[in-house]
Amino acid sequence: MARITLVLSVLVALSGSMLLSGCAKGPAKPDPGPVFWPSPPAEPHIQFLGGITDSVDVEGEKTGFSLIVTGREDPYYIKKIGKGSGITAHGGKLYVASTGFGQVVVIDIANRTFDYLKDNAGSGKLKKPVNTAVDEQGNLYVADTGRDQIVVFDAAGNYLRAFGTIAEDETAEARIVDVAVFKNKLYALDNRAGLVRVLDPETGRQLDSFGQDEVEEKNNLALPYALTIDARGIVYITNLLSGRVLKYDVDGNFLDGLGRLGQSFGEFARPRGVAVDSGGLLYVVDAGFSNVQVFDQQKRLLGFFGTPGRPAGSLNLPAGIAVTTDNLEHFQKLAAPGFRLEQVIFVVNQYTSPINPSISVYGYGSMQK
Amino acid sequence: MRSVFLLSTALAIQVLVAASGYAECITGGCHEALGRFSYPHAPVIDDCLSCHVAATTGHPQGGEKNFKLAAEGAALCAQCHDAFSGEKGMHAPVAEGDCLACHRVHGAAYPHLLDFGDDLSSLCFDCHDKASFTGAYLHGPVAVGECTSCHDPHVSGEKSLLKKPVRASCLECHADFAAKLQAAKIVHEPVRKSPCTDCHNPHAAPARYVLKEKMPDLCWSCHAKMRDRLSKVRVRHAPIDDAGSCSNCHSSHFSQVPGLLPESEKAMCLNCHGEDQLGNPPLKNIRTQLLEKQPARPARGKKQEVAQKEKQYLHGPLQEGRCAGCHAPHGSDYFRLLTGPYPEGIYAPYQEGTYGFCLECHDKYMLRFQDTSLYTAFRNGNRNLHFVHVSDKRKGRSCRICHEPHASNSQKLIGESGMPFGDWQIPVRFQPTATGGSCAPGCHRPFGYDRDSPVDYRQEKP
């Protein structure tokens, strides 16, 4: 199966030809047509739009040819994502933590750029970045389990600071696996202590923590993997040990929980990345099932997508997930005729293959009547 | 010359009359009565022999019939009148050729050779069971016996010998209704899809408006779910069981307003809940809660020019003119016909569900946590002051102690004049600030609160 590329898909879509196309690097395969979830004849809600694996998928093929400077063609280095982990969508950009390369890849969809973090060197050198968060000023917070620190960069990618010894007395063993920003606080997920640590983003000082105070054991964090915070301040945390997604608020009040370990619908094998859209739909990545399950606020399972077995759109050991309405007009060009996108979903595959890009891109929407 | 002309005309008439036998039949002293009808059958006047033909000679001969009819039954009438045929429905006497079941043959006191004038009820009830046309409420034409205003007495293509289809028959008289129906935005489904006779008995009925059953029983025949629900609720809205029942609030046929209400929802509700006299004890006058206080009485001789305005802040649903946002208009298990649980007393410590009604719209976590930065702006720092007020296990304060349910001139619907507490109305004296506020109620000493810079109450002198 040919690689699925975003750029080529766009070009193909624009040319009015097939939506998904084999790129020049592989032999052409038959067009599978639009891939929807749920499957026809059910009303489609999710469409697989394409994928991003390297810089060519975003920037297109560059020759680097320049007669003026060198008189010959400069080499164009293809940048890859490698083994990805978490992904954050903010301000029209995607921030992808690459544990494989010790990098954060910054992808600007509108401007079609694909860059590594500029100041990933010296004090800012990342070892094993697993997740990221961006604040309102554009500052980037990277949870690095190799450094056991949160490393902070400014909007231009310049290294600012790092903090790891969050509160020496109790968090020396902290292992921060995910970060999120809400208002002027940083929420760091410590999977070793099973806590959300509320930090001052300037100093790293711990202001509060929560996650182990509930009487019912199942409502406490248990090997948490990822967290996300919605616009209202509700925190959703996936837990590998309990197979539950726990819902707190940013003040640390426990609100609710859903799921358990199991193989039925709505249960989890290895819940990983989690995201909430503006309508309150909850997306939970499961590395065991290699799919994403979607729930509403009443904890009803609405459906799932990405499950292997399709000619395209399958996930391969997925980890992070991000949902955004940014750049919708660009992705709308990839959608099937009549399928109106409302938001775009990015899921990171830890392993790539001819049919699994580093980032699988899905559109959430509805077929226009 | 003139006298010669008159003589010859009179002679000619005499000759003609003698030829038809009329003079002999009517004036001969035998059949005189046939000449006295107000409305004689036309042949009786001048042509007895068009129906009767001599069977023997030498009429009259005592003890024998010397004439026979020219034809039998309807065939006789059809000699002159067009025969009825080809229609779907035929009045039984017509079908049987028994014209004389209704009509007199030689003449009658009323037109159409009938013994009855406008009020045909006696004639019709000869055959039709009067019981079906008897009831507490009669349709107008039935009441005056004008059966033929709706029915054709001979033949019709419509059911029940109606002159027109049911709806057209009805709307022909109810023209004002027809005009309003035409202009209506919302039409009750049976009115739109079914004949009027689905709900109304066209003749007589035990219920007002010649309804087949009294309301609400009639309405339940379609709205069975409502019937079932209301059979279980703790409190039914009183008008349902009042004389007008459903029609106390709903326009049964059409409306310009959703819910088939005859006017806007708020105006509709205030018809009863906006006065001081209705009910025993009287219903609360909600109109006075919504409106500014009555302006001071104008000086003598000056007109009251300022119309009463609504208060500055109305509860959300009322801003949209809706009462049903909070109250179940048909019936409810809850206090004040509310749509969900809300304590009846002024003290009710918060527990999950106790304030479920308010929290259907307001943040469901507003009262739950001691500390929050999210669910309420009524907090000192992160200390949730709603929680402080309502969580007291003995005297958790219900919303109404501080908030008005309908309207206020104070932000957050804080009560201005305060809640009645025996003879005293507890003032709140709420003063908002950009980041908090203060109150000096009758409950405790004045307190301020600030979300950004929390007030340290321990430092404050009592």
mmCIF file of N, CA and C in Angstrom, chain B residues 115-181:
data_model
loop_
_atom_site.group_PDB
_atom_site.id
_atom_site.type_symbol
_atom_site.label_atom_id
_atom_site.label_comp_id
_atom_site.label_asym_id
_atom_site.label_seq_id
_atom_site.Cartn_x
_atom_site.Cartn_y
_atom_site.Cartn_z
ATOM 1 N N ASP B 115 -95.964 19.097 5.490
ATOM 2 C CA ASP B 115 -96.841 19.537 6.570
ATOM 3 C C ASP B 115 -96.119 20.444 7.561
ATOM 4 N N PHE B 116 -94.774 20.608 7.346
ATOM 5 C CA PHE B 116 -93.992 21.405 8.286
ATOM 6 C C PHE B 116 -93.195 22.450 7.537
ATOM 7 N N GLY B 117 -92.947 23.530 8.214
ATOM 8 C CA GLY B 117 -92.234 24.631 7.567
ATOM 9 C C GLY B 117 -90.753 24.546 7.839
ATOM 10 N N ASP B 118 -90.201 25.586 8.472
ATOM 11 C CA ASP B 118 -88.756 25.594 8.732
ATOM 12 C C ASP B 118 -88.373 24.486 9.706
ATOM 13 N N ASP B 119 -89.193 24.272 10.687
ATOM 14 C CA ASP B 119 -88.866 23.249 11.681
ATOM 15 C C ASP B 119 -89.362 21.893 11.191
ATOM 16 N N LEU B 120 -88.449 21.145 10.660
ATOM 17 C CA LEU B 120 -88.804 19.850 10.078
ATOM 18 C C LEU B 120 -88.634 18.707 11.073
ATOM 19 N N SER B 121 -88.318 19.043 12.311
ATOM 20 C CA SER B 121 -87.953 17.973 13.241
ATOM 21 C C SER B 121 -89.059 16.934 13.383
ATOM 22 N N SER B 122 -90.311 17.402 13.460
ATOM 23 C CA SER B 122 -91.390 16.430 13.643
ATOM 24 C C SER B 122 -91.467 15.470 12.469
ATOM 25 N N LEU B 123 -91.273 16.014 11.286
ATOM 26 C CA LEU B 123 -91.298 15.165 10.098
ATOM 27 C C LEU B 123 -90.152 14.149 10.140
ATOM 28 N N CYS B 124 -88.959 14.644 10.398
ATOM 29 C CA CYS B 124 -87.786 13.764 10.363
ATOM 30 C C CYS B 124 -87.835 12.734 11.489
ATOM 31 N N PHE B 125 -88.293 13.175 12.661
ATOM 32 C CA PHE B 125 -88.314 12.261 13.795
ATOM 33 C C PHE B 125 -89.391 11.182 13.654
ATOM 34 N N ASP B 126 -90.245 11.316 12.657
ATOM 35 C CA ASP B 126 -91.178 10.229 12.379
ATOM 36 C C ASP B 126 -90.407 8.936 12.131
ATOM 37 N N CYS B 127 -89.277 9.105 11.452
ATOM 38 C CA CYS B 127 -88.469 7.912 11.153
ATOM 39 C C CYS B 127 -87.205 7.865 12.007
ATOM 40 N N HIS B 128 -86.538 9.009 12.134
ATOM 41 C CA HIS B 128 -85.232 9.038 12.826
ATOM 42 C C HIS B 128 -85.451 9.144 14.328
ATOM 43 N N ASP B 129 -84.642 8.355 15.041
ATOM 44 C CA ASP B 129 -84.796 8.291 16.486
ATOM 45 C C ASP B 129 -84.444 9.634 17.116
ATOM 46 N N LYS B 130 -85.356 10.180 17.798
ATOM 47 C CA LYS B 130 -85.169 11.506 18.366
ATOM 48 C C LYS B 130 -84.066 11.530 19.421
ATOM 49 N N ALA B 131 -83.828 10.360 19.997
ATOM 50 C CA ALA B 131 -82.826 10.312 21.075
ATOM 51 C C ALA B 131 -81.461 10.814 20.604
ATOM 52 N N SER B 132 -81.139 10.539 19.346
ATOM 53 C CA SER B 132 -79.836 10.957 18.815
ATOM 54 C C SER B 132 -79.756 12.461 18.657
ATOM 55 N N PHE B 133 -80.873 13.105 18.734
ATOM 56 C CA PHE B 133 -80.900 14.545 18.501
ATOM 57 C C PHE B 133 -81.280 15.293 19.775
ATOM 58 N N THR B 134 -81.103 14.581 20.865
ATOM 59 C CA THR B 134 -81.465 15.156 22.151
ATOM 60 C C THR B 134 -80.238 15.167 23.041
ATOM 61 N N GLY B 135 -79.966 16.257 23.667
ATOM 62 C CA GLY B 135 -78.817 16.345 24.558
ATOM 63 C C GLY B 135 -78.801 17.695 25.223
ATOM 64 N N ALA B 136 -77.834 17.839 26.124
ATOM 65 C CA ALA B 136 -77.749 19.109 26.844
ATOM 66 C C ALA B 136 -77.396 20.249 25.891
ATOM 67 N N TYR B 137 -76.658 19.908 24.860
ATOM 68 C CA TYR B 137 -76.236 20.938 23.903
ATOM 69 C C TYR B 137 -76.625 20.505 22.495
ATOM 70 N N LEU B 138 -77.324 21.390 21.790
ATOM 71 C CA LEU B 138 -77.782 21.080 20.433
ATOM 72 C C LEU B 138 -77.081 21.974 19.431
ATOM 73 N N HIS B 139 -76.786 21.387 18.284
ATOM 74 C CA HIS B 139 -76.268 22.186 17.182
ATOM 75 C C HIS B 139 -77.406 23.100 16.735
ATOM 76 N N GLY B 140 -77.101 24.332 16.377
ATOM 77 C CA GLY B 140 -78.130 25.316 16.067
ATOM 78 C C GLY B 140 -79.204 24.826 15.112
ATOM 79 N N PRO B 141 -78.842 24.313 13.938
ATOM 80 C CA PRO B 141 -79.864 23.877 12.983
ATOM 81 C C PRO B 141 -80.751 22.770 13.559
ATOM 82 N N VAL B 142 -80.146 21.912 14.388
ATOM 83 C CA VAL B 142 -80.943 20.839 15.003
ATOM 84 C C VAL B 142 -81.953 21.452 15.973
ATOM 85 N N ALA B 143 -81.471 22.435 16.712
ATOM 86 C CA ALA B 143 -82.328 23.044 17.723
ATOM 87 C C ALA B 143 -83.586 23.637 17.103
ATOM 88 N N VAL B 144 -83.472 24.125 15.861
ATOM 89 C CA VAL B 144 -84.645 24.745 15.217
ATOM 90 C C VAL B 144 -85.228 23.840 14.137
ATOM 91 N N GLY B 145 -84.756 22.637 14.064
ATOM 92 C CA GLY B 145 -85.338 21.670 13.146
ATOM 93 C C GLY B 145 -84.998 21.898 11.689
ATOM 94 N N GLU B 146 -83.940 22.621 11.429
ATOM 95 C CA GLU B 146 -83.573 22.877 10.030
ATOM 96 C C GLU B 146 -82.602 21.822 9.538
ATOM 97 N N CYS B 147 -83.110 20.611 9.499
ATOM 98 C CA CYS B 147 -82.257 19.493 9.079
ATOM 99 C C CYS B 147 -81.716 19.711 7.668
ATOM 100 N N THR B 148 -82.533 20.303 6.839
ATOM 101 C CA THR B 148 -82.136 20.440 5.433
ATOM 102 C C THR B 148 -81.128 21.555 5.215
ATOM 103 N N SER B 149 -80.738 22.263 6.296
ATOM 104 C CA SER B 149 -79.664 23.239 6.082
ATOM 105 C C SER B 149 -78.343 22.503 5.871
ATOM 106 N N CYS B 150 -78.242 21.299 6.390
ATOM 107 C CA CYS B 150 -77.025 20.503 6.175
ATOM 108 C C CYS B 150 -77.285 19.312 5.240
ATOM 109 N N HIS B 151 -78.459 18.702 5.347
ATOM 110 C CA HIS B 151 -78.728 17.465 4.620
ATOM 111 C C HIS B 151 -79.616 17.729 3.403
ATOM 112 N N ASP B 152 -79.369 16.960 2.384
ATOM 113 C CA ASP B 152 -80.269 16.957 1.222
ATOM 114 C C ASP B 152 -81.314 15.871 1.483
ATOM 115 N N PRO B 153 -82.584 16.182 1.398
ATOM 116 C CA PRO B 153 -83.591 15.189 1.770
ATOM 117 C C PRO B 153 -83.777 14.083 0.731
ATOM 118 N N HIS B 154 -83.160 14.247 -0.428
ATOM 119 C CA HIS B 154 -83.392 13.245 -1.473
ATOM 120 C C HIS B 154 -82.144 12.402 -1.766
ATOM 121 N N VAL B 155 -81.146 13.030 -2.351
ATOM 122 C CA VAL B 155 -79.948 12.280 -2.711
ATOM 123 C C VAL B 155 -78.718 13.154 -2.485
ATOM 124 N N SER B 156 -77.578 12.490 -2.294
ATOM 125 C CA SER B 156 -76.330 13.240 -2.130
ATOM 126 C C SER B 156 -75.151 12.332 -2.431
ATOM 127 N N GLY B 157 -74.090 12.933 -2.908
ATOM 128 C CA GLY B 157 -72.847 12.191 -3.106
ATOM 129 C C GLY B 157 -72.044 12.103 -1.819
ATOM 130 N N GLU B 158 -72.460 12.813 -0.796
ATOM 131 C CA GLU B 158 -71.720 12.819 0.465
ATOM 132 C C GLU B 158 -72.361 11.857 1.463
ATOM 133 N N LYS B 159 -71.557 11.492 2.445
ATOM 134 C CA LYS B 159 -72.117 10.591 3.453
ATOM 135 C C LYS B 159 -73.213 11.312 4.248
ATOM 136 N N SER B 160 -74.102 10.553 4.766
ATOM 137 C CA SER B 160 -75.210 11.064 5.573
ATOM 138 C C SER B 160 -76.039 12.100 4.825
ATOM 139 N N LEU B 161 -76.083 11.971 3.531
ATOM 140 C CA LEU B 161 -76.882 12.874 2.684
ATOM 141 C C LEU B 161 -76.537 14.338 2.908
ATOM 142 N N LEU B 162 -75.253 14.566 3.292
ATOM 143 C CA LEU B 162 -74.853 15.967 3.460
ATOM 144 C C LEU B 162 -74.817 16.650 2.104
ATOM 145 N N LYS B 163 -75.105 17.921 2.125
ATOM 146 C CA LYS B 163 -75.097 18.649 0.861
ATOM 147 C C LYS B 163 -73.674 18.836 0.342
ATOM 148 N N LYS B 164 -72.720 18.913 1.294
ATOM 149 C CA LYS B 164 -71.308 19.113 0.940
ATOM 150 C C LYS B 164 -70.469 18.222 1.847
ATOM 151 N N PRO B 165 -69.196 18.080 1.552
ATOM 152 C CA PRO B 165 -68.336 17.358 2.486
ATOM 153 C C PRO B 165 -68.435 17.985 3.875
ATOM 154 N N VAL B 166 -68.094 17.185 4.886
ATOM 155 C CA VAL B 166 -68.332 17.610 6.273
ATOM 156 C C VAL B 166 -67.729 18.984 6.540
ATOM 157 N N ARG B 167 -66.413 19.126 6.258
ATOM 158 C CA ARG B 167 -65.747 20.388 6.601
ATOM 159 C C ARG B 167 -66.407 21.559 5.866
ATOM 160 N N ALA B 168 -66.716 21.346 4.576
ATOM 161 C CA ALA B 168 -67.333 22.433 3.802
ATOM 162 C C ALA B 168 -68.712 22.763 4.354
ATOM 163 N N SER B 169 -69.421 21.732 4.767
ATOM 164 C CA SER B 169 -70.743 21.964 5.346
ATOM 165 C C SER B 169 -70.631 22.859 6.570
ATOM 166 N N CYS B 170 -69.632 22.527 7.402
ATOM 167 C CA CYS B 170 -69.483 23.280 8.654
ATOM 168 C C CYS B 170 -69.036 24.716 8.365
ATOM 169 N N LEU B 171 -68.010 24.818 7.505
ATOM 170 C CA LEU B 171 -67.415 26.135 7.290
ATOM 171 C C LEU B 171 -68.324 27.071 6.497
ATOM 172 N N GLU B 172 -69.327 26.496 5.867
ATOM 173 C CA GLU B 172 -70.262 27.338 5.117
ATOM 174 C C GLU B 172 -70.969 28.306 6.071
ATOM 175 N N CYS B 173 -71.352 27.787 7.212
ATOM 176 C CA CYS B 173 -71.982 28.670 8.200
ATOM 177 C C CYS B 173 -70.930 29.351 9.075
ATOM 178 N N HIS B 174 -69.930 28.555 9.492
ATOM 179 C CA HIS B 174 -68.916 29.106 10.412
ATOM 180 C C HIS B 174 -67.847 29.828 9.600
ATOM 181 N N ALA B 175 -68.277 30.835 8.881
ATOM 182 C CA ALA B 175 -67.376 31.523 7.957
ATOM 183 C C ALA B 175 -66.315 32.323 8.696
ATOM 184 N N ASP B 176 -66.653 32.898 9.833
ATOM 185 C CA ASP B 176 -65.650 33.667 10.577
ATOM 186 C C ASP B 176 -64.544 32.740 11.067
ATOM 187 N N PHE B 177 -64.939 31.553 11.506
ATOM 188 C CA PHE B 177 -63.974 30.538 11.934
ATOM 189 C C PHE B 177 -63.075 30.164 10.751
ATOM 190 N N ALA B 178 -63.709 29.988 9.594
ATOM 191 C CA ALA B 178 -62.951 29.576 8.399
ATOM 192 C C ALA B 178 -61.888 30.613 8.056
ATOM 193 N N ALA B 179 -62.244 31.870 8.187
ATOM 194 C CA ALA B 179 -61.289 32.929 7.840
ATOM 195 C C ALA B 179 -60.102 32.906 8.808
ATOM 196 N N LYS B 180 -60.376 32.705 10.087
ATOM 197 C CA LYS B 180 -59.288 32.671 11.077
ATOM 198 C C LYS B 180 -58.434 31.416 10.891
ATOM 199 N N LEU B 181 -59.089 30.332 10.588
ATOM 200 C CA LEU B 181 -58.370 29.074 10.353
ATOM 201 C C LEU B 181 -57.387 29.230 9.190
#
